[in-house]
């Protein structure tokens, strides 16, 4: 990790999904670059391990982000100005095509991948505006750019997340808010992605034999998130940045 030690010194940044994968790598990187991090995750022991390693400048909030109480607890834990927000937490679907979607899967995927991000963003915006600005980075997906990378619920959630990102950027540019997203291809993390559809396997299998997308490391995603959160990206807003080793270009 090639960090820039003082890029976030004195800043408070909320990171969701901090217990694992991209959120864990993002928390570690922002902390190494001087940030105070409010780390949010539903899995308590993951946050405890992270806090043990990082020591100071980390506050942990354990809770399900689909529950608005967790959003409020994250804001309370920031206890003052929030300079940045990284909405990383997300879940996969079971690769269900539209005809096979259960209401349960649809509601859960949309609740975590979209509604929780809207609520977290809605919660931090008034403070950011009052303090003259802030940076928000959402974690979308290659499935937010194309239809063949996941099932319909996840694809719909990440396409909608791109809309949330761009609309937020549009409405609050004059207030100094920047809002961007990264769109990773496959990343080696703990995310669960079970194929629950035979039809999806038949439809998608041949595509992945023709084009094998490169598998990224979580810290490669964290580097892009940190850049978008930092003043190095001061003129970047409303962007959906593919971080996928070039998969989007195929
Ligand atoms: N891994 C990939 O291949 C990949 C590709 C593209 C996009 N993404 C996106 O990256 C983001 C991070 O995923 P990851 O791959 O690091 O997965 P991960 O499972 O390793 O980490 C996600 C973390 O979020 C937490 N989380 C999930 N739902 C939550 C909830 N409701 N409330 C609070 N915490 C919750 C989990 O406990 C976990 O610690 C997600 O938004 C995912 O859609 C991942």
PDB file of C-alpha atoms and ligand atoms in Angstrom:
ATOM      1  CA  UNK A   1       0.000   0.000   0.000  1.00  0.00           C
ATOM      2  CA  UNK A   2       1.637   3.227  -1.172  1.00  0.00           C
ATOM      3  CA  UNK A   3      -0.123   5.711   1.112  1.00  0.00           C
ATOM      4  CA  UNK A   4       0.112   9.491   1.247  1.00  0.00           C
ATOM      5  CA  UNK A   5       0.497   9.983   5.029  1.00  0.00           C
ATOM      6  CA  UNK A   6      -1.258  13.298   5.656  1.00  0.00           C
ATOM      7  CA  UNK A   7      -3.949  13.382   2.971  1.00  0.00           C
ATOM      8  CA  UNK A   8      -6.797  12.943   5.490  1.00  0.00           C
ATOM      9  CA  UNK A   9      -5.217  14.257   8.687  1.00  0.00           C
ATOM     10  CA  UNK A  10      -7.840  15.918  10.857  1.00  0.00           C
ATOM     11  CA  UNK A  11     -10.697  14.521   8.774  1.00  0.00           C
ATOM     12  CA  UNK A  12     -13.522  12.257   9.929  1.00  0.00           C
ATOM     13  CA  UNK A  13     -14.693   9.733   7.369  1.00  0.00           C
ATOM     14  CA  UNK A  14     -17.507   7.200   7.703  1.00  0.00           C
ATOM     15  CA  UNK A  15     -16.866   3.852   5.998  1.00  0.00           C
ATOM     16  CA  UNK A  16     -19.663   1.294   5.731  1.00  0.00           C
ATOM     17  CA  UNK A  17     -18.921  -2.387   5.266  1.00  0.00           C
ATOM     18  CA  UNK A  18     -15.640  -1.769   7.086  1.00  0.00           C
ATOM     19  CA  UNK A  19     -15.355  -5.277   8.463  1.00  0.00           C
ATOM     20  CA  UNK A  20     -14.359  -7.047   5.269  1.00  0.00           C
ATOM     21  CA  UNK A  21     -13.080  -6.786   1.727  1.00  0.00           C
ATOM     22  CA  UNK A  22     -13.147  -3.368   0.069  1.00  0.00           C
ATOM     23  CA  UNK A  23     -14.484  -1.584   3.164  1.00  0.00           C
ATOM     24  CA  UNK A  24     -11.764  -3.107   5.343  1.00  0.00           C
ATOM     25  CA  UNK A  25      -9.069  -2.079   2.861  1.00  0.00           C
ATOM     26  CA  UNK A  26     -10.563   1.407   2.578  1.00  0.00           C
ATOM     27  CA  UNK A  27     -10.660   1.878   6.348  1.00  0.00           C
ATOM     28  CA  UNK A  28      -7.061   0.690   6.650  1.00  0.00           C
ATOM     29  CA  UNK A  29      -5.884   3.032   3.916  1.00  0.00           C
ATOM     30  CA  UNK A  30      -7.764   6.131   5.098  1.00  0.00           C
ATOM     31  CA  UNK A  31      -6.524   5.508   8.639  1.00  0.00           C
ATOM     32  CA  UNK A  32      -2.932   5.167   7.389  1.00  0.00           C
ATOM     33  CA  UNK A  33      -3.387   8.509   5.642  1.00  0.00           C
ATOM     34  CA  UNK A  34      -4.405  10.218   8.886  1.00  0.00           C
ATOM     35  CA  UNK A  35      -8.205   9.967   9.008  1.00  0.00           C
ATOM     36  CA  UNK A  36     -10.446   9.394  11.987  1.00  0.00           C
ATOM     37  CA  UNK A  37     -12.685   6.593  10.740  1.00  0.00           C
ATOM     38  CA  UNK A  38     -16.191   5.676  11.815  1.00  0.00           C
ATOM     39  CA  UNK A  39     -16.306   2.012  10.804  1.00  0.00           C
ATOM     40  CA  UNK A  40     -19.762   0.518  10.296  1.00  0.00           C
ATOM     41  CA  UNK A  41     -20.573  -3.165   9.802  1.00  0.00           C
ATOM     42  CA  UNK A  42     -23.171  -5.722  10.789  1.00  0.00           C
ATOM     43  CA  UNK A  43     -20.537  -8.262  11.897  1.00  0.00           C
ATOM     44  CA  UNK A  44     -19.209  -7.252  15.304  1.00  0.00           C
ATOM     45  CA  UNK A  45     -16.118  -9.466  15.548  1.00  0.00           C
ATOM     46  CA  UNK A  46     -14.784  -8.176  12.243  1.00  0.00           C
ATOM     47  CA  UNK A  47     -14.925  -4.596  13.507  1.00  0.00           C
ATOM     48  CA  UNK A  48     -13.333  -5.588  16.810  1.00  0.00           C
ATOM     49  CA  UNK A  49     -10.412  -7.206  14.988  1.00  0.00           C
ATOM     50  CA  UNK A  50      -9.979  -4.134  12.806  1.00  0.00           C
ATOM     51  CA  UNK A  51     -10.075  -1.784  15.798  1.00  0.00           C
ATOM     52  CA  UNK A  52      -7.473  -3.937  17.598  1.00  0.00           C
ATOM     53  CA  UNK A  53      -5.116  -3.612  14.644  1.00  0.00           C
ATOM     54  CA  UNK A  54      -5.641   0.094  13.996  1.00  0.00           C
ATOM     55  CA  UNK A  55      -5.728   1.267  17.618  1.00  0.00           C
ATOM     56  CA  UNK A  56      -6.501   4.970  17.792  1.00  0.00           C
ATOM     57  CA  UNK A  57      -8.677   7.108  15.517  1.00  0.00           C
ATOM     58  CA  UNK A  58     -11.341   4.459  14.887  1.00  0.00           C
ATOM     59  CA  UNK A  59     -14.881   4.240  16.232  1.00  0.00           C
ATOM     60  CA  UNK A  60     -16.960   1.170  15.501  1.00  0.00           C
ATOM     61  CA  UNK A  61     -20.696   1.033  14.903  1.00  0.00           C
ATOM     62  CA  UNK A  62     -22.230  -2.438  14.775  1.00  0.00           C
ATOM     63  CA  UNK A  63     -25.576  -2.697  13.034  1.00  0.00           C
ATOM     64  CA  UNK A  64     -27.580  -3.513   9.937  1.00  0.00           C
ATOM     65  CA  UNK A  65     -27.535  -0.526   7.583  1.00  0.00           C
ATOM     66  CA  UNK A  66     -30.996  -1.470   6.353  1.00  0.00           C
ATOM     67  CA  UNK A  67     -32.114  -0.283   9.792  1.00  0.00           C
ATOM     68  CA  UNK A  68     -32.175   3.510  10.020  1.00  0.00           C
ATOM     69  CA  UNK A  69     -31.010   3.287  13.646  1.00  0.00           C
ATOM     70  CA  UNK A  70     -27.587   2.163  12.353  1.00  0.00           C
ATOM     71  CA  UNK A  71     -27.412   5.208  10.075  1.00  0.00           C
ATOM     72  CA  UNK A  72     -28.187   7.505  13.014  1.00  0.00           C
ATOM     73  CA  UNK A  73     -25.630   5.711  15.199  1.00  0.00           C
ATOM     74  CA  UNK A  74     -22.937   6.213  12.538  1.00  0.00           C
ATOM     75  CA  UNK A  75     -23.667   9.926  12.396  1.00  0.00           C
ATOM     76  CA  UNK A  76     -23.644  10.161  16.200  1.00  0.00           C
ATOM     77  CA  UNK A  77     -20.305   8.337  16.341  1.00  0.00           C
ATOM     78  CA  UNK A  78     -18.779  10.911  14.000  1.00  0.00           C
ATOM     79  CA  UNK A  79     -19.546  13.464  16.731  1.00  0.00           C
ATOM     80  CA  UNK A  80     -19.027  16.610  14.685  1.00  0.00           C
ATOM     81  CA  UNK A  81     -17.968  17.408  11.157  1.00  0.00           C
ATOM     82  CA  UNK A  82     -18.064  14.552   8.628  1.00  0.00           C
ATOM     83  CA  UNK A  83     -15.585  15.266   5.840  1.00  0.00           C
ATOM     84  CA  UNK A  84     -16.126  12.093   3.866  1.00  0.00           C
ATOM     85  CA  UNK A  85     -18.426   9.117   3.437  1.00  0.00           C
ATOM     86  CA  UNK A  86     -17.541   5.840   1.736  1.00  0.00           C
ATOM     87  CA  UNK A  87     -20.672   3.760   1.138  1.00  0.00           C
ATOM     88  CA  UNK A  88     -19.033   0.382   0.615  1.00  0.00           C
ATOM     89  CA  UNK A  89     -21.380  -2.156   2.258  1.00  0.00           C
ATOM     90  CA  UNK A  90     -23.295  -4.233  -0.234  1.00  0.00           C
ATOM     91  CA  UNK A  91     -24.592  -7.724  -0.896  1.00  0.00           C
ATOM     92  CA  UNK A  92     -24.968  -9.892  -3.990  1.00  0.00           C
ATOM     93  CA  UNK A  93     -28.111 -11.576  -5.208  1.00  0.00           C
ATOM     94  CA  UNK A  94     -28.246 -15.238  -6.267  1.00  0.00           C
ATOM     95  CA  UNK A  95     -27.889 -14.414  -9.996  1.00  0.00           C
ATOM     96  CA  UNK A  96     -31.686 -14.549 -10.339  1.00  0.00           C
ATOM     97  CA  UNK A  97     -33.101 -13.473 -13.723  1.00  0.00           C
ATOM     98  CA  UNK A  98     -36.273 -11.367 -13.505  1.00  0.00           C
ATOM     99  CA  UNK A  99     -38.778 -14.227 -13.695  1.00  0.00           C
ATOM    100  CA  UNK A 100     -37.081 -16.002 -10.775  1.00  0.00           C
ATOM    101  CA  UNK A 101     -36.761 -13.092  -8.327  1.00  0.00           C
ATOM    102  CA  UNK A 102     -38.304 -13.571  -4.897  1.00  0.00           C
ATOM    103  CA  UNK A 103     -39.681 -10.509  -3.138  1.00  0.00           C
ATOM    104  CA  UNK A 104     -37.385 -11.325  -0.232  1.00  0.00           C
ATOM    105  CA  UNK A 105     -34.209 -11.154  -2.339  1.00  0.00           C
ATOM    106  CA  UNK A 106     -35.356  -8.054  -4.214  1.00  0.00           C
ATOM    107  CA  UNK A 107     -36.269  -6.185  -1.026  1.00  0.00           C
ATOM    108  CA  UNK A 108     -33.076  -7.114   0.804  1.00  0.00           C
ATOM    109  CA  UNK A 109     -30.708  -6.299  -2.085  1.00  0.00           C
ATOM    110  CA  UNK A 110     -32.387  -2.951  -2.733  1.00  0.00           C
ATOM    111  CA  UNK A 111     -32.524  -2.147   0.993  1.00  0.00           C
ATOM    112  CA  UNK A 112     -28.781  -2.678   1.513  1.00  0.00           C
ATOM    113  CA  UNK A 113     -27.333  -1.620  -1.849  1.00  0.00           C
ATOM    114  CA  UNK A 114     -29.567   1.383  -2.524  1.00  0.00           C
ATOM    115  CA  UNK A 115     -31.877   2.566   0.277  1.00  0.00           C
ATOM    116  CA  UNK A 116     -29.181   2.380   2.986  1.00  0.00           C
ATOM    117  CA  UNK A 117     -26.810   4.391   0.780  1.00  0.00           C
ATOM    118  CA  UNK A 118     -29.485   7.030   0.206  1.00  0.00           C
ATOM    119  CA  UNK A 119     -30.191   7.241   3.945  1.00  0.00           C
ATOM    120  CA  UNK A 120     -26.516   7.431   4.885  1.00  0.00           C
ATOM    121  CA  UNK A 121     -25.979  10.145   2.270  1.00  0.00           C
ATOM    122  CA  UNK A 122     -29.115  12.016   3.351  1.00  0.00           C
ATOM    123  CA  UNK A 123     -27.878  11.916   6.943  1.00  0.00           C
ATOM    124  CA  UNK A 124     -24.436  13.436   6.270  1.00  0.00           C
ATOM    125  CA  UNK A 125     -25.420  16.066   3.701  1.00  0.00           C
ATOM    126  CA  UNK A 126     -26.788  18.788   6.025  1.00  0.00           C
ATOM    127  CA  UNK A 127     -23.577  18.802   8.078  1.00  0.00           C
ATOM    128  CA  UNK A 128     -21.361  18.753   4.996  1.00  0.00           C
ATOM    129  CA  UNK A 129     -23.300  21.660   3.508  1.00  0.00           C
ATOM    130  CA  UNK A 130     -23.086  23.610   6.781  1.00  0.00           C
ATOM    131  CA  UNK A 131     -19.302  23.109   6.817  1.00  0.00           C
ATOM    132  CA  UNK A 132     -18.845  24.111   3.181  1.00  0.00           C
ATOM    133  CA  UNK A 133     -18.384  20.742   1.526  1.00  0.00           C
ATOM    134  CA  UNK A 134     -17.526  17.071   1.667  1.00  0.00           C
ATOM    135  CA  UNK A 135     -16.829  14.033  -0.463  1.00  0.00           C
ATOM    136  CA  UNK A 136     -18.967  10.939  -0.916  1.00  0.00           C
ATOM    137  CA  UNK A 137     -17.899   7.773  -2.704  1.00  0.00           C
ATOM    138  CA  UNK A 138     -20.281   4.922  -3.442  1.00  0.00           C
ATOM    139  CA  UNK A 139     -19.244   1.430  -4.434  1.00  0.00           C
ATOM    140  CA  UNK A 140     -21.177   0.460  -7.511  1.00  0.00           C
ATOM    141  CA  UNK A 141     -20.093  -2.443  -9.706  1.00  0.00           C
ATOM    142  CA  UNK A 142     -19.411  -3.558 -13.223  1.00  0.00           C
ATOM    143  CA  UNK A 143     -23.020  -4.751 -12.832  1.00  0.00           C
ATOM    144  CA  UNK A 144     -23.939  -1.063 -12.742  1.00  0.00           C
ATOM    145  CA  UNK A 145     -22.486  -0.675 -16.234  1.00  0.00           C
ATOM    146  CA  UNK A 146     -23.660  -3.840 -17.980  1.00  0.00           C
ATOM    147  CA  UNK A 147     -26.450  -6.410 -17.632  1.00  0.00           C
ATOM    148  CA  UNK A 148     -24.387  -9.587 -17.727  1.00  0.00           C
ATOM    149  CA  UNK A 149     -22.385  -9.436 -14.488  1.00  0.00           C
ATOM    150  CA  UNK A 150     -24.997 -10.439 -11.867  1.00  0.00           C
ATOM    151  CA  UNK A 151     -28.660 -11.231 -11.378  1.00  0.00           C
ATOM    152  CA  UNK A 152     -31.429  -8.721 -11.959  1.00  0.00           C
ATOM    153  CA  UNK A 153     -31.793  -7.452  -8.353  1.00  0.00           C
ATOM    154  CA  UNK A 154     -28.093  -6.658  -7.968  1.00  0.00           C
ATOM    155  CA  UNK A 155     -27.877  -5.207 -11.489  1.00  0.00           C
ATOM    156  CA  UNK A 156     -30.894  -2.995 -10.835  1.00  0.00           C
ATOM    157  CA  UNK A 157     -29.542  -1.877  -7.457  1.00  0.00           C
ATOM    158  CA  UNK A 158     -26.164  -0.848  -8.859  1.00  0.00           C
ATOM    159  CA  UNK A 159     -27.655   0.918 -11.899  1.00  0.00           C
ATOM    160  CA  UNK A 160     -29.901   2.839  -9.483  1.00  0.00           C
ATOM    161  CA  UNK A 161     -26.911   3.561  -7.250  1.00  0.00           C
ATOM    162  CA  UNK A 162     -25.224   5.233 -10.218  1.00  0.00           C
ATOM    163  CA  UNK A 163     -28.315   7.432 -10.585  1.00  0.00           C
ATOM    164  CA  UNK A 164     -28.253   8.284  -6.880  1.00  0.00           C
ATOM    165  CA  UNK A 165     -24.567   9.171  -7.215  1.00  0.00           C
ATOM    166  CA  UNK A 166     -25.008  11.434 -10.224  1.00  0.00           C
ATOM    167  CA  UNK A 167     -28.163  13.099  -8.933  1.00  0.00           C
ATOM    168  CA  UNK A 168     -26.477  13.877  -5.602  1.00  0.00           C
ATOM    169  CA  UNK A 169     -23.493  15.326  -7.471  1.00  0.00           C
ATOM    170  CA  UNK A 170     -25.818  17.445  -9.606  1.00  0.00           C
ATOM    171  CA  UNK A 171     -27.869  18.887  -6.764  1.00  0.00           C
ATOM    172  CA  UNK A 172     -25.034  19.750  -4.350  1.00  0.00           C
ATOM    173  CA  UNK A 173     -22.064  20.844  -6.482  1.00  0.00           C
ATOM    174  CA  UNK A 174     -22.623  24.502  -5.550  1.00  0.00           C
ATOM    175  CA  UNK A 175     -22.424  23.527  -1.865  1.00  0.00           C
ATOM    176  CA  UNK A 176     -18.970  21.982  -2.301  1.00  0.00           C
ATOM    177  CA  UNK A 177     -20.152  18.386  -2.217  1.00  0.00           C
ATOM    178  CA  UNK A 178     -18.530  15.898  -4.567  1.00  0.00           C
ATOM    179  CA  UNK A 179     -20.245  12.544  -5.102  1.00  0.00           C
ATOM    180  CA  UNK A 180     -18.699   9.769  -7.172  1.00  0.00           C
ATOM    181  CA  UNK A 181     -18.782   6.003  -7.482  1.00  0.00           C
ATOM    182  CA  UNK A 182     -16.311   3.310  -8.359  1.00  0.00           C
ATOM    183  CA  UNK A 183     -17.438   0.346 -10.445  1.00  0.00           C
ATOM    184  CA  UNK A 184     -15.241  -2.647  -9.591  1.00  0.00           C
ATOM    185  CA  UNK A 185     -15.036  -5.811 -11.625  1.00  0.00           C
ATOM    186  CA  UNK A 186     -14.462  -9.015  -9.634  1.00  0.00           C
ATOM    187  CA  UNK A 187     -12.521  -8.473  -6.406  1.00  0.00           C
ATOM    188  CA  UNK A 188     -11.146 -11.133  -4.056  1.00  0.00           C
ATOM    189  CA  UNK A 189     -13.235 -10.549  -0.890  1.00  0.00           C
ATOM    190  CA  UNK A 190     -15.662 -12.463   1.336  1.00  0.00           C
ATOM    191  CA  UNK A 191     -18.761 -11.489  -0.661  1.00  0.00           C
ATOM    192  CA  UNK A 192     -21.114 -14.422  -1.188  1.00  0.00           C
ATOM    193  CA  UNK A 193     -22.375 -14.945  -4.723  1.00  0.00           C
ATOM    194  CA  UNK A 194     -24.189 -18.298  -4.984  1.00  0.00           C
ATOM    195  CA  UNK A 195     -25.689 -19.209  -8.369  1.00  0.00           C
ATOM    196  CA  UNK A 196     -29.344 -19.979  -7.583  1.00  0.00           C
ATOM    197  CA  UNK A 197     -30.528 -20.051 -11.190  1.00  0.00           C
ATOM    198  CA  UNK A 198     -29.886 -22.720 -13.770  1.00  0.00           C
ATOM    199  CA  UNK A 199     -30.997 -20.370 -16.519  1.00  0.00           C
ATOM    200  CA  UNK A 200     -28.547 -17.695 -15.372  1.00  0.00           C
ATOM    201  CA  UNK A 201     -25.752 -20.264 -15.385  1.00  0.00           C
ATOM    202  CA  UNK A 202     -26.637 -21.301 -18.948  1.00  0.00           C
ATOM    203  CA  UNK A 203     -26.967 -17.701 -20.119  1.00  0.00           C
ATOM    204  CA  UNK A 204     -23.890 -16.282 -18.374  1.00  0.00           C
ATOM    205  CA  UNK A 205     -21.480 -19.231 -18.402  1.00  0.00           C
ATOM    206  CA  UNK A 206     -20.435 -18.937 -22.050  1.00  0.00           C
ATOM    207  CA  UNK A 207     -19.830 -15.184 -21.684  1.00  0.00           C
ATOM    208  CA  UNK A 208     -17.346 -15.731 -18.870  1.00  0.00           C
ATOM    209  CA  UNK A 209     -15.546 -18.343 -20.965  1.00  0.00           C
ATOM    210  CA  UNK A 210     -15.000 -15.798 -23.750  1.00  0.00           C
ATOM    211  CA  UNK A 211     -14.053 -12.907 -21.465  1.00  0.00           C
ATOM    212  CA  UNK A 212     -12.409 -13.696 -18.167  1.00  0.00           C
ATOM    213  CA  UNK A 213     -12.376 -10.455 -16.199  1.00  0.00           C
ATOM    214  CA  UNK A 214      -9.237  -9.883 -14.137  1.00  0.00           C
ATOM    215  CA  UNK A 215      -9.692 -10.359 -10.375  1.00  0.00           C
ATOM    216  CA  UNK A 216      -8.624  -7.310  -8.381  1.00  0.00           C
ATOM    217  CA  UNK A 217      -7.349  -6.928  -4.831  1.00  0.00           C
ATOM    218  CA  UNK A 218      -9.443  -4.985  -2.324  1.00  0.00           C
ATOM    219  CA  UNK A 219      -6.612  -2.505  -1.752  1.00  0.00           C
ATOM    220  CA  UNK A 220      -6.700  -1.585  -5.458  1.00  0.00           C
ATOM    221  CA  UNK A 221     -10.333  -0.550  -4.967  1.00  0.00           C
ATOM    222  CA  UNK A 222      -9.444   1.277  -1.736  1.00  0.00           C
ATOM    223  CA  UNK A 223      -6.807   3.311  -3.575  1.00  0.00           C
ATOM    224  CA  UNK A 224      -9.436   4.565  -6.024  1.00  0.00           C
ATOM    225  CA  UNK A 225     -11.907   5.332  -3.221  1.00  0.00           C
ATOM    226  CA  UNK A 226      -9.247   7.234  -1.281  1.00  0.00           C
ATOM    227  CA  UNK A 227      -8.338   9.241  -4.360  1.00  0.00           C
ATOM    228  CA  UNK A 228     -11.975  10.210  -4.982  1.00  0.00           C
ATOM    229  CA  UNK A 229     -12.401  11.181  -1.311  1.00  0.00           C
ATOM    230  CA  UNK A 230      -9.263  13.324  -1.366  1.00  0.00           C
ATOM    231  CA  UNK A 231      -8.644  16.843  -2.607  1.00  0.00           C
ATOM    232  CA  UNK A 232      -6.550  15.258  -5.378  1.00  0.00           C
ATOM    233  CA  UNK A 233      -9.932  14.665  -7.044  1.00  0.00           C
ATOM    234  CA  UNK A 234     -11.219  18.174  -6.272  1.00  0.00           C
ATOM    235  CA  UNK A 235     -12.639  18.648  -9.766  1.00  0.00           C
ATOM    236  CA  UNK A 236     -14.211  15.193 -10.066  1.00  0.00           C
ATOM    237  CA  UNK A 237     -17.911  14.759  -9.297  1.00  0.00           C
ATOM    238  CA  UNK A 238     -20.715  12.719 -10.796  1.00  0.00           C
ATOM    239  CA  UNK A 239     -18.224  10.170 -12.145  1.00  0.00           C
ATOM    240  CA  UNK A 240     -18.763   6.418 -12.218  1.00  0.00           C
ATOM    241  CA  UNK A 241     -15.180   5.200 -12.363  1.00  0.00           C
ATOM    242  CA  UNK A 242     -14.600   1.628 -13.570  1.00  0.00           C
ATOM    243  CA  UNK A 243     -11.864  -0.013 -11.482  1.00  0.00           C
ATOM    244  CA  UNK A 244     -11.884  -3.298 -13.333  1.00  0.00           C
ATOM    245  CA  UNK A 245      -8.588  -3.831 -15.115  1.00  0.00           C
ATOM    246  CA  UNK A 246     -10.175  -2.715 -18.378  1.00  0.00           C
ATOM    247  CA  UNK A 247     -13.155  -5.105 -18.411  1.00  0.00           C
ATOM    248  CA  UNK A 248     -15.529  -2.235 -19.169  1.00  0.00           C
ATOM    249  CA  UNK A 249     -13.700  -1.579 -22.414  1.00  0.00           C
ATOM    250  CA  UNK A 250     -14.447  -5.037 -23.823  1.00  0.00           C
TER     251      UNK A 250
HETATM  252  N1  LIG B   1     -16.179  -8.467  -4.495  1.00  0.00           N
HETATM  253  C1  LIG B   1     -16.556  -8.165  -5.730  1.00  0.00           C
HETATM  254  O1  LIG B   1     -16.260  -8.899  -6.684  1.00  0.00           O
HETATM  255  C2  LIG B   1     -17.312  -6.880  -5.996  1.00  0.00           C
HETATM  256  C3  LIG B   1     -17.436  -6.446  -7.320  1.00  0.00           C
HETATM  257  C4  LIG B   1     -18.120  -5.267  -7.580  1.00  0.00           C
HETATM  258  C5  LIG B   1     -18.684  -4.544  -6.545  1.00  0.00           C
HETATM  259  N2  LIG B   1     -18.564  -4.991  -5.272  1.00  0.00           N
HETATM  260  C6  LIG B   1     -19.174  -4.194  -4.204  1.00  0.00           C
HETATM  261  O2  LIG B   1     -18.192  -3.886  -3.240  1.00  0.00           O
HETATM  262  C7  LIG B   1     -18.835  -3.631  -2.000  1.00  0.00           C
HETATM  263  C8  LIG B   1     -18.078  -4.349  -0.900  1.00  0.00           C
HETATM  264  O3  LIG B   1     -18.167  -5.736  -1.103  1.00  0.00           O
HETATM  265  P1  LIG B   1     -16.973  -6.750  -0.779  1.00  0.00           P
HETATM  266  O4  LIG B   1     -16.702  -7.495  -2.026  1.00  0.00           O
HETATM  267  O5  LIG B   1     -15.876  -6.056  -0.095  1.00  0.00           O
HETATM  268  O6  LIG B   1     -17.765  -7.756   0.175  1.00  0.00           O
HETATM  269  P2  LIG B   1     -17.496  -8.329   1.632  1.00  0.00           P
HETATM  270  O7  LIG B   1     -18.624  -9.255   1.888  1.00  0.00           O
HETATM  271  O8  LIG B   1     -16.097  -8.859   1.739  1.00  0.00           O
HETATM  272  O9  LIG B   1     -17.623  -7.042   2.566  1.00  0.00           O
HETATM  273  C9  LIG B   1     -18.840  -6.379   2.733  1.00  0.00           C
HETATM  274  C10 LIG B   1     -19.003  -5.962   4.189  1.00  0.00           C
HETATM  275  O10 LIG B   1     -20.248  -5.262   4.287  1.00  0.00           O
HETATM  276  C11 LIG B   1     -20.928  -5.729   5.420  1.00  0.00           C
HETATM  277  N3  LIG B   1     -22.365  -5.601   5.225  1.00  0.00           N
HETATM  278  C12 LIG B   1     -23.127  -6.239   4.318  1.00  0.00           C
HETATM  279  N4  LIG B   1     -24.412  -5.912   4.473  1.00  0.00           N
HETATM  280  C13 LIG B   1     -24.466  -5.042   5.501  1.00  0.00           C
HETATM  281  C14 LIG B   1     -25.528  -4.377   6.164  1.00  0.00           C
HETATM  282  N5  LIG B   1     -26.796  -4.548   5.796  1.00  0.00           N
HETATM  283  N6  LIG B   1     -25.231  -3.547   7.189  1.00  0.00           N
HETATM  284  C15 LIG B   1     -23.954  -3.383   7.596  1.00  0.00           C
HETATM  285  N7  LIG B   1     -22.897  -4.017   7.021  1.00  0.00           N
HETATM  286  C16 LIG B   1     -23.157  -4.834   5.985  1.00  0.00           C
HETATM  287  C17 LIG B   1     -20.526  -7.204   5.562  1.00  0.00           C
HETATM  288  O11 LIG B   1     -20.712  -7.676   6.879  1.00  0.00           O
HETATM  289  C18 LIG B   1     -19.071  -7.164   5.125  1.00  0.00           C
HETATM  290  O12 LIG B   1     -18.211  -6.990   6.231  1.00  0.00           O
HETATM  291  C19 LIG B   1     -20.292  -4.052  -2.171  1.00  0.00           C
HETATM  292  O13 LIG B   1     -21.090  -2.905  -2.355  1.00  0.00           O
HETATM  293  C20 LIG B   1     -20.264  -4.889  -3.439  1.00  0.00           C
HETATM  294  O14 LIG B   1     -21.494  -4.844  -4.127  1.00  0.00           O
HETATM  295  C21 LIG B   1     -17.883  -6.143  -4.965  1.00  0.00           C
END
